[in-house]
Short mmCIF file of C-alpha atoms in Angstrom, two decimals:
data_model
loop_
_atom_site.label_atom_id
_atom_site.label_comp_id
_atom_site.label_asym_id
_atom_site.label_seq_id
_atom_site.Cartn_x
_atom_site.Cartn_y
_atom_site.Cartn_z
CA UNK A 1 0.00 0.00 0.00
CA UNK A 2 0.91 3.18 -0.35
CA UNK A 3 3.55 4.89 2.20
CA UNK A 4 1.60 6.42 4.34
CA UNK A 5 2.15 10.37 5.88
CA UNK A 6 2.50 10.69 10.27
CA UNK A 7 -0.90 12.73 10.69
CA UNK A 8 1.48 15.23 13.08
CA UNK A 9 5.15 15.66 13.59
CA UNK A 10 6.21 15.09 16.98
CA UNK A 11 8.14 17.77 19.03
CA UNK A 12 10.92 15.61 20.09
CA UNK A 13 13.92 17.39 18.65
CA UNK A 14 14.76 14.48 16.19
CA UNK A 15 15.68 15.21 12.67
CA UNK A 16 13.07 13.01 10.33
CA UNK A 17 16.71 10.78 9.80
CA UNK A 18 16.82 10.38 13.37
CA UNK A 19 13.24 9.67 13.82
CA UNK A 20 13.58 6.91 10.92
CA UNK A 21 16.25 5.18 12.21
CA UNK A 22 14.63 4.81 16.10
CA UNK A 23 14.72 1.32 17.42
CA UNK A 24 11.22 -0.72 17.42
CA UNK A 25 9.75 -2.48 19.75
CA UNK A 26 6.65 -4.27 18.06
CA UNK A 27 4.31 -6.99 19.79
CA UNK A 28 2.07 -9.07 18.02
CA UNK A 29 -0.92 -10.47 19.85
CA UNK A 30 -4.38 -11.87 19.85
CA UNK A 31 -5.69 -15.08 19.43
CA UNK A 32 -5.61 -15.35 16.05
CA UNK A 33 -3.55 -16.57 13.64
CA UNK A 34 0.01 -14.74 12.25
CA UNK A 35 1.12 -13.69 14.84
CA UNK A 36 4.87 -15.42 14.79
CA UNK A 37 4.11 -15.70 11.52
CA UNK A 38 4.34 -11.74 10.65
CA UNK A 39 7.48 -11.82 13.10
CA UNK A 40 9.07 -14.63 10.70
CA UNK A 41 7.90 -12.05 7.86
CA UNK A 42 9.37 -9.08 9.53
CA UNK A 43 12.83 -10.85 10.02
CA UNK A 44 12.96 -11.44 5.57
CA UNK A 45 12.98 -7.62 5.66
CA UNK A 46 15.49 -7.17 8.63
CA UNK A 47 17.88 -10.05 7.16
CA UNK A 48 17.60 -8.31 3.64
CA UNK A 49 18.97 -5.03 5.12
CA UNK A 50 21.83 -6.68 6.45
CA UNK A 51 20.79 -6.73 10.16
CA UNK A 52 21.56 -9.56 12.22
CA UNK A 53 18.99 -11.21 13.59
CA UNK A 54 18.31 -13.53 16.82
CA UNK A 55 15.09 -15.91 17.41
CA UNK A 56 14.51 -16.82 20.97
CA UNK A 57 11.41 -19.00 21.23
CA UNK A 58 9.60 -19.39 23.86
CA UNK A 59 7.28 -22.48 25.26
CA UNK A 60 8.27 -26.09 24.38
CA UNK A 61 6.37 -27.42 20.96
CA UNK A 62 6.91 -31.17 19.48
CA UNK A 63 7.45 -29.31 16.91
CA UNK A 64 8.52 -25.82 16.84
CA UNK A 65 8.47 -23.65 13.83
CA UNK A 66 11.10 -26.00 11.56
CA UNK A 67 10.07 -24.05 8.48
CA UNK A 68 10.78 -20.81 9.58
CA UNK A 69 13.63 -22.09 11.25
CA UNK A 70 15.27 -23.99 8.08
CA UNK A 71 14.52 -21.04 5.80
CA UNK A 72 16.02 -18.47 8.39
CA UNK A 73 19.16 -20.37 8.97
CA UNK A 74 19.30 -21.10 4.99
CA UNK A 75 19.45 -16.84 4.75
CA UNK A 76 21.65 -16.43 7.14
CA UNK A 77 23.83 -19.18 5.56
CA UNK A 78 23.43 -17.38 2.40
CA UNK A 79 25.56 -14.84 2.91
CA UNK A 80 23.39 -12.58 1.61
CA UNK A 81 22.41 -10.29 4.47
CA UNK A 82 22.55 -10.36 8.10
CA UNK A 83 23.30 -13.59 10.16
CA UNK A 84 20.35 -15.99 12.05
CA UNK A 85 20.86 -17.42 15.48
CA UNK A 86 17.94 -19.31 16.92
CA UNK A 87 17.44 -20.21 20.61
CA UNK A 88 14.95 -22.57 21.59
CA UNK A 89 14.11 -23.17 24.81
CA UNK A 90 14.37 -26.21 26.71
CA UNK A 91 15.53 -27.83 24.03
CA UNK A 92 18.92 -26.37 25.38
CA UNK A 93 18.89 -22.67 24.80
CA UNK A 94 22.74 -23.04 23.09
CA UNK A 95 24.53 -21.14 25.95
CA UNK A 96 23.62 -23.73 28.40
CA UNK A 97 25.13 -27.00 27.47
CA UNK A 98 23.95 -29.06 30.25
CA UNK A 99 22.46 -32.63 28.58
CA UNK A 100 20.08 -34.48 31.31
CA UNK A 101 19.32 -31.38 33.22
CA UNK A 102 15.80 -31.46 34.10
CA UNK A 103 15.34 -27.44 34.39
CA UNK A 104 11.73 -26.84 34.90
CA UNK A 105 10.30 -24.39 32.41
CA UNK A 106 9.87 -21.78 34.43
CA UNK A 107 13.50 -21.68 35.12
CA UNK A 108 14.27 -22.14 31.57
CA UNK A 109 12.56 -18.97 30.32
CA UNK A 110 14.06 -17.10 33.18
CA UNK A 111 17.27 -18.35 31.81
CA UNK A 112 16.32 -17.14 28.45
CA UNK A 113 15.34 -14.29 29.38
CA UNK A 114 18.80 -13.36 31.30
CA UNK A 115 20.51 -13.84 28.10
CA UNK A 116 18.33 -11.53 26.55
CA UNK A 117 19.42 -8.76 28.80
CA UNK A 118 22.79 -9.60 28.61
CA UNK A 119 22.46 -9.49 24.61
CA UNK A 120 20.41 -6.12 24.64
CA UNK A 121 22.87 -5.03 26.87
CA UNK A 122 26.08 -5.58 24.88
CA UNK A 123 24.08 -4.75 21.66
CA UNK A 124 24.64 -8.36 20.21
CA UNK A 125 21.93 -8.14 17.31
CA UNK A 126 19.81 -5.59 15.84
CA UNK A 127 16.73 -7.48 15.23
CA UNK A 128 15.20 -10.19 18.12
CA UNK A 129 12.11 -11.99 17.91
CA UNK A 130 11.09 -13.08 21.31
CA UNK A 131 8.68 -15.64 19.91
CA UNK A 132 5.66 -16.90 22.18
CA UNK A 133 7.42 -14.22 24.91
CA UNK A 134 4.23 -13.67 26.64
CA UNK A 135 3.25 -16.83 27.98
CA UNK A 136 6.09 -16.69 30.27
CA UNK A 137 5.05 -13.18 31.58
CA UNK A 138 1.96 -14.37 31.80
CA UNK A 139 2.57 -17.19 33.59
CA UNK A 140 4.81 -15.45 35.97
CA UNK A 141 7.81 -16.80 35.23
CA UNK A 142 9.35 -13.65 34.11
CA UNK A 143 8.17 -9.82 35.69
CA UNK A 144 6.76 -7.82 33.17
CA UNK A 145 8.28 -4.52 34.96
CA UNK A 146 11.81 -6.26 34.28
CA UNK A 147 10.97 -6.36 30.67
CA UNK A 148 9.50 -3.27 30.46
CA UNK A 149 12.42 -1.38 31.71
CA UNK A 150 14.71 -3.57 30.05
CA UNK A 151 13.05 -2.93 26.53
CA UNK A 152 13.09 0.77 27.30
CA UNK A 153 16.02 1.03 28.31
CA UNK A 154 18.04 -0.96 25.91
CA UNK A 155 20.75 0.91 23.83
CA UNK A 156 19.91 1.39 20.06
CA UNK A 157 19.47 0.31 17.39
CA UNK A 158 18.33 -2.96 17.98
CA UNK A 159 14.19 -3.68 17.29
CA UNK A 160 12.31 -6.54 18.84
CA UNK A 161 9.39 -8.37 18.01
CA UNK A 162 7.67 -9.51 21.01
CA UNK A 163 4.47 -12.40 20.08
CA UNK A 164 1.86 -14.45 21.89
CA UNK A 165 -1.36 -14.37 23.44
CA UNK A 166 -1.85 -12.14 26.56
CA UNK A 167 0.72 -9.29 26.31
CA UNK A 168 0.48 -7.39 29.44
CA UNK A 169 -0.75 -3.69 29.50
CA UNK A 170 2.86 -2.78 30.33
CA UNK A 171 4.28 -4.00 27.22
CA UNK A 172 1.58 -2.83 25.60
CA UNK A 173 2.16 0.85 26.46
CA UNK A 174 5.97 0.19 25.79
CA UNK A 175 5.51 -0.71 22.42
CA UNK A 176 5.68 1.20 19.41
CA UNK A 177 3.72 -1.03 16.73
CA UNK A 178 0.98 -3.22 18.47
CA UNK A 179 -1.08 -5.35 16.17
CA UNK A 180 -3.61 -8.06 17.30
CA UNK A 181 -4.45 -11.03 15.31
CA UNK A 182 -7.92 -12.20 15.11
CA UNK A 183 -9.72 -15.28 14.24
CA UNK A 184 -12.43 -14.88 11.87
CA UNK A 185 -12.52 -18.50 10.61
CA UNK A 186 -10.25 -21.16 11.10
CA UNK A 187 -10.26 -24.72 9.70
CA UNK A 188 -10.09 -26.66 12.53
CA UNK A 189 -13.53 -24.82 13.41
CA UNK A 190 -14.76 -27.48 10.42
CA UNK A 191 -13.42 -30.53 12.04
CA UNK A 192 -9.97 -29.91 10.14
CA UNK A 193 -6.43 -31.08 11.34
CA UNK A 194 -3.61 -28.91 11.33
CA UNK A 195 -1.01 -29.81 8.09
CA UNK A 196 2.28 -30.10 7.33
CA UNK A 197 3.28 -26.88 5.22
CA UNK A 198 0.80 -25.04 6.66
CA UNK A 199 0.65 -25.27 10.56
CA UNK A 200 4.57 -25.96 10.97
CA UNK B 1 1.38 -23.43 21.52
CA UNK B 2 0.21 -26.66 21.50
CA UNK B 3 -1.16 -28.32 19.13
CA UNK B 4 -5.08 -27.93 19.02
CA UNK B 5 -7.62 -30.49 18.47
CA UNK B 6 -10.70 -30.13 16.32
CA UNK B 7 -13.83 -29.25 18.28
CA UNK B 8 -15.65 -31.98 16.30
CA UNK B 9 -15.24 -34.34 13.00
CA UNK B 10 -16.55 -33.50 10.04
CA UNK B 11 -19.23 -36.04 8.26
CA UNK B 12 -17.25 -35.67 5.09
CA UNK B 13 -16.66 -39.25 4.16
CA UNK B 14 -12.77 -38.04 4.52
CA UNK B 15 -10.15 -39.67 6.21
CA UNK B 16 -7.94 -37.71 8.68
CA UNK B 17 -5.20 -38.05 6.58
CA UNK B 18 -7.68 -36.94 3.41
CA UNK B 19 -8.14 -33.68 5.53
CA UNK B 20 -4.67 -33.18 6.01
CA UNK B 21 -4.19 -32.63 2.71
CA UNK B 22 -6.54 -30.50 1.88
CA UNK B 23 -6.10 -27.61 0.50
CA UNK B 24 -6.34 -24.21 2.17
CA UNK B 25 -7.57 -20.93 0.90
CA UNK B 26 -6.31 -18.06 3.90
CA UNK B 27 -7.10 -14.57 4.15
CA UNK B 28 -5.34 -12.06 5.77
CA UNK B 29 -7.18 -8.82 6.12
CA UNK B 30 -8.28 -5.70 8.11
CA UNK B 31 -6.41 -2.83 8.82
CA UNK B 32 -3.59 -3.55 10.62
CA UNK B 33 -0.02 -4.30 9.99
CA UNK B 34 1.34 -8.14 8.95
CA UNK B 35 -1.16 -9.38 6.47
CA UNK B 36 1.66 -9.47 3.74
CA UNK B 37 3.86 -9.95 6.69
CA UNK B 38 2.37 -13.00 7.71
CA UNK B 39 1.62 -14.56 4.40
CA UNK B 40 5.41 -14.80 3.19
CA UNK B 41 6.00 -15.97 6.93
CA UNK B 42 3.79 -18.71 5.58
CA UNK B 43 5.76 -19.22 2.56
CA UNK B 44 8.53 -20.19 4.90
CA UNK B 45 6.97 -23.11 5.55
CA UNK B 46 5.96 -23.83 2.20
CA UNK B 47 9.15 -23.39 1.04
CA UNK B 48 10.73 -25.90 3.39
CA UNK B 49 7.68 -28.70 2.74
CA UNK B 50 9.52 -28.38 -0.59
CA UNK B 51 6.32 -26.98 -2.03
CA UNK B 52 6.78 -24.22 -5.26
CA UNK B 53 5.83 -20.85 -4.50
CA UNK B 54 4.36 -18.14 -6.75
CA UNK B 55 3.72 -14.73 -5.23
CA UNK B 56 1.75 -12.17 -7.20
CA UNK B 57 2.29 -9.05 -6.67
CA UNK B 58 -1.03 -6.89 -7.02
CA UNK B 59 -0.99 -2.51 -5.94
CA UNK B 60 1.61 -0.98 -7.71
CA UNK B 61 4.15 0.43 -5.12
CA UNK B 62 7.28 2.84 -5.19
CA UNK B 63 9.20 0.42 -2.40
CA UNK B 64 6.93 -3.25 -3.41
CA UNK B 65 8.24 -5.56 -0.93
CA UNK B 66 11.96 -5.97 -1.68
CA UNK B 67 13.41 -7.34 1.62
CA UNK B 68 10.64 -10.26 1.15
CA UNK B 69 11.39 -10.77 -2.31
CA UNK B 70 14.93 -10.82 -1.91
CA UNK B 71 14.51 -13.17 0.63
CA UNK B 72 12.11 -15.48 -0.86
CA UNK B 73 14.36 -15.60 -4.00
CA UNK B 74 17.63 -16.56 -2.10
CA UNK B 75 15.61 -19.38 -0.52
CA UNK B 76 13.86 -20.47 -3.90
CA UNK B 77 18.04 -20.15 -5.17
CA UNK B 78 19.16 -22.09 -2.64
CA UNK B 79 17.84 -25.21 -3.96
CA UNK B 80 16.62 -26.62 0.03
CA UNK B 81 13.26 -26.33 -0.56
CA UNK B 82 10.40 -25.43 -3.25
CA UNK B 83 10.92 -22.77 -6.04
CA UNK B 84 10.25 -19.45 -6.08
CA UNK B 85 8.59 -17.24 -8.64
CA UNK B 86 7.78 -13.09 -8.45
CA UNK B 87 5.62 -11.29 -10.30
CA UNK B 88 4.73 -7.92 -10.39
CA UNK B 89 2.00 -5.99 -11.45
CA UNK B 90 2.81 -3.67 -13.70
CA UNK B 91 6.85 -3.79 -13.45
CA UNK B 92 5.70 -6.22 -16.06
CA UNK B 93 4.28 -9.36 -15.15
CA UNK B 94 6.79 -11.27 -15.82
CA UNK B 95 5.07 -12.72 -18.61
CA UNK B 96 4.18 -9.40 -20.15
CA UNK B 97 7.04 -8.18 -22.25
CA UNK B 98 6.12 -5.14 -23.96
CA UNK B 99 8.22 -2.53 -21.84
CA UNK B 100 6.85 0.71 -22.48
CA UNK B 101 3.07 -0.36 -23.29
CA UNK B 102 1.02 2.17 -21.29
CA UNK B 103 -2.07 -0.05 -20.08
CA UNK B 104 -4.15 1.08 -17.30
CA UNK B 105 -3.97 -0.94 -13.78
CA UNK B 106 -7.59 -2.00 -14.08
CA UNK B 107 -6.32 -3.59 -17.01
CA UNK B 108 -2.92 -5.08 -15.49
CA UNK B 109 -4.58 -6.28 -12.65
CA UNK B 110 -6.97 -8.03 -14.92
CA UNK B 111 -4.25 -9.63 -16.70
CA UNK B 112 -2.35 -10.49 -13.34
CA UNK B 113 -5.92 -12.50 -12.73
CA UNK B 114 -6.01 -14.18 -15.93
CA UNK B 115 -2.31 -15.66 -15.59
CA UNK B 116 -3.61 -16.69 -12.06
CA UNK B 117 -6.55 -18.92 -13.05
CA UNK B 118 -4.54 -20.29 -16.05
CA UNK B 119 -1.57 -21.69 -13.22
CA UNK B 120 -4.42 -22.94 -11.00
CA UNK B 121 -6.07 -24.50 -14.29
CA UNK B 122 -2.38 -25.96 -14.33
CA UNK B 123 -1.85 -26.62 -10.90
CA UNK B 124 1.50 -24.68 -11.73
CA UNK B 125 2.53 -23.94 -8.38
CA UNK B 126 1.66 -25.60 -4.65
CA UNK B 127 1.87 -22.14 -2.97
CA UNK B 128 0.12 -19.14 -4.12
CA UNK B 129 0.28 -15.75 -2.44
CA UNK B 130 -1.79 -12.92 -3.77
CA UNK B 131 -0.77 -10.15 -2.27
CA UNK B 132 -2.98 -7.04 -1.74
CA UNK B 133 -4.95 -8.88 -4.24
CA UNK B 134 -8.43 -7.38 -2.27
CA UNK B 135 -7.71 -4.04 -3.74
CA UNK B 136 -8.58 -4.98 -7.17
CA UNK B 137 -11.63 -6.55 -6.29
CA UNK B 138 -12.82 -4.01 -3.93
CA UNK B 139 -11.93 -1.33 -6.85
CA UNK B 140 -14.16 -3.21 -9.06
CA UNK B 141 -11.46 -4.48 -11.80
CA UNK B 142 -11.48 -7.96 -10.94
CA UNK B 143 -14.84 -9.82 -10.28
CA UNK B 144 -15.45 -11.52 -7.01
CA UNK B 145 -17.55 -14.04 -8.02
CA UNK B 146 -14.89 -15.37 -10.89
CA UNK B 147 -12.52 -15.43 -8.24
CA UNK B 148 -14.53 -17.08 -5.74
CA UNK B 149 -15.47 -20.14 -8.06
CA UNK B 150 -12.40 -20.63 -9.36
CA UNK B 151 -10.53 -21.00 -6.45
CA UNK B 152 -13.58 -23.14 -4.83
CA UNK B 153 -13.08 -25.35 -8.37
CA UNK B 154 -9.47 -24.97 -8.75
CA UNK B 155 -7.58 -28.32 -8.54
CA UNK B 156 -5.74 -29.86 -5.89
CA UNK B 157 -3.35 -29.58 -4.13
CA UNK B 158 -2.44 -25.46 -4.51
CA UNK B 159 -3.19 -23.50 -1.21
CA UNK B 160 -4.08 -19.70 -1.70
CA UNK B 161 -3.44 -17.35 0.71
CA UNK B 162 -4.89 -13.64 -0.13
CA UNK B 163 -4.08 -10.31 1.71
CA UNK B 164 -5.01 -6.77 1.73
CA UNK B 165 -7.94 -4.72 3.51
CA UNK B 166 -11.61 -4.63 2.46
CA UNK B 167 -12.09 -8.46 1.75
CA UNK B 168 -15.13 -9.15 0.12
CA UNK B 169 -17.63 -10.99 2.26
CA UNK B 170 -18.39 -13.71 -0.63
CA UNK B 171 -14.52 -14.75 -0.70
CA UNK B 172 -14.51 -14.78 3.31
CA UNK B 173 -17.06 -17.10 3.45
CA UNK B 174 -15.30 -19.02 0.92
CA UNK B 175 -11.61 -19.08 2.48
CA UNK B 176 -11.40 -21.41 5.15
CA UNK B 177 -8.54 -19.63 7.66
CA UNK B 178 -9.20 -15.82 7.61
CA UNK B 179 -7.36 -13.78 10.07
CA UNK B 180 -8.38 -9.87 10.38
CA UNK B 181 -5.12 -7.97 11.55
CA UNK B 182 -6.42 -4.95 14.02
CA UNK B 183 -4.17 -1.62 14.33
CA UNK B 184 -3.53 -0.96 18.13
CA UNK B 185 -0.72 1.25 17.87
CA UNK B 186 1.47 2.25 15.11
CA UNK B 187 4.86 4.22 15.03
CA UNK B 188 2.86 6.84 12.61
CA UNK B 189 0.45 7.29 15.41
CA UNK B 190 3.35 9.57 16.94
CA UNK B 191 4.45 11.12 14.22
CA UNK B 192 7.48 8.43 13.51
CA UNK B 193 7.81 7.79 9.44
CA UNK B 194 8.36 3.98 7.89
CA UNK B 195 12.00 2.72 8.49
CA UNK B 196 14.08 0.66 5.85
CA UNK B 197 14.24 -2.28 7.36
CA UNK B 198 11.03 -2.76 9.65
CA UNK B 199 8.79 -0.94 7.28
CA UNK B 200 10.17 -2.47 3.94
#
């Protein structure tokens, strides 16, 4: 669609480069569909800038997101733009190396969340996705407020995609692009199974 | 998340299996951001099922979707999973090679929607997005109804997925996974413009 015009221009003492080059946090939620899906989408346009790009997901799945997975690691093999790491969790987030330790998930996303400070912190990528990041805030497993600051605080230019179900009111208000995914129709609403190619 | 189970099973005569292979017809639409955004994140997938992927490019634009495309080509290149193929309206469809021939978009689009039915007449491709392919329809160039019954009779197995706002209440009830993305909060909102990068 066409690029649209800002209705006003804010009085923040920012030249328009400046303002075009601040750091994004964007959440995706709702209980619809797309969600990680747009934040998969987002990362095409990230790696074809150059940026390099991290995946931390969130809550265990039998079977992840493979597809995105394969096709982000094949981009970032490429060569072509910006590099891919991708944490999962639980499944050994790759700093901790520990075979046969029974974590509980609650510790594990506490774990992945510390390395997400300590990667905002030192400015190791410019683009995260923090897929399926609200469950564990919702659960309680991680503090919201922690996040919150953290986000706000972080140093530029790095942009995050935040997705899941839930996102606190907090993050909400932190955000800069907010969008929420709704069901209108989905096919398992007709008796239908989810499918390879399509689902994962 | 986990995976979900169907509420209840279809009298169809089909086998689970059968079902699983079905083929889907998505729609991503409303006003909010990620309905293009979400439907290459679905080509992801595609693409690493091994399935061939045309995208179709309708709504002329200065800045199309170039991080996507480039993306989606390097994958399609890389020989890991399906092929890719790009069209654009009016940068030529690619099968359109009369550079400098003047036609109007009503017309373009028409033709974009011609070379569609003839792949799905084909079954050319697996993987079809139409992208911002509501507009036409809404503007009146392409008919709804010829849409509608040729996807409903188009071969299998090709999954469809459509974006773009203002989706026509005849091919909703025909799709069967239609998602409605919902603006919360955009950057614009406070006067911030579209960033390389995040924006396209």
């Amino acid at each position: 669609m066409p690029q649209g015009k800002p209705e006003h221009v804010p009085d923040d003492g920012l030249t328009t480069r400046q303002r075009r080059t601040q750091q994004v946090l964007a959440v995706h939620t709702g209980t619809g569909k797309g969600k990680s899906t747009a934040a998969f989408g987002m990362a095409l346009r990230a790696w074809s800038v150059g940026w390099s790009i991290a995946v931390f997901q969130f809550v265990k799945s039998p079977k992840w997101k493979v597809g995105e997975e394969s096709a982000l690691r094949t981009l970032g093999e490429s060569g072509k733009g910006g590099a891919v790491t991708w944490h999962k969790m639980g499944e050994g987030w790759s700093w901790l190396a520990r075979p046969g330790d029974e974590r509980d998930h609650a510790a594990e996303a506490a774990e992945g969340w510390a390395q997400i400070k300590r990667d905002l912190a030192s400015s190791a990528y410019q683009f995260y996705v923090l897929d399926e990041f609200t469950y564990p805030m919702h659960w309680g497993w991680i503090d919201v407020e922690d996040v919150v600051n953290t986000l706000r605080e972080r140093p530029p230019t790095q942009h995050v995609v935040i997705t899941g179900r839930y996102a606190a009111p907090a993050l909400v208000d932190a955000a800069d692009l907010v969008t929420e995914m709704t069901k209108i129709k989905h096919p398992m609403d007709a008796g239908r199974k989810g499918q390879r190619g399509i689902e994962w």
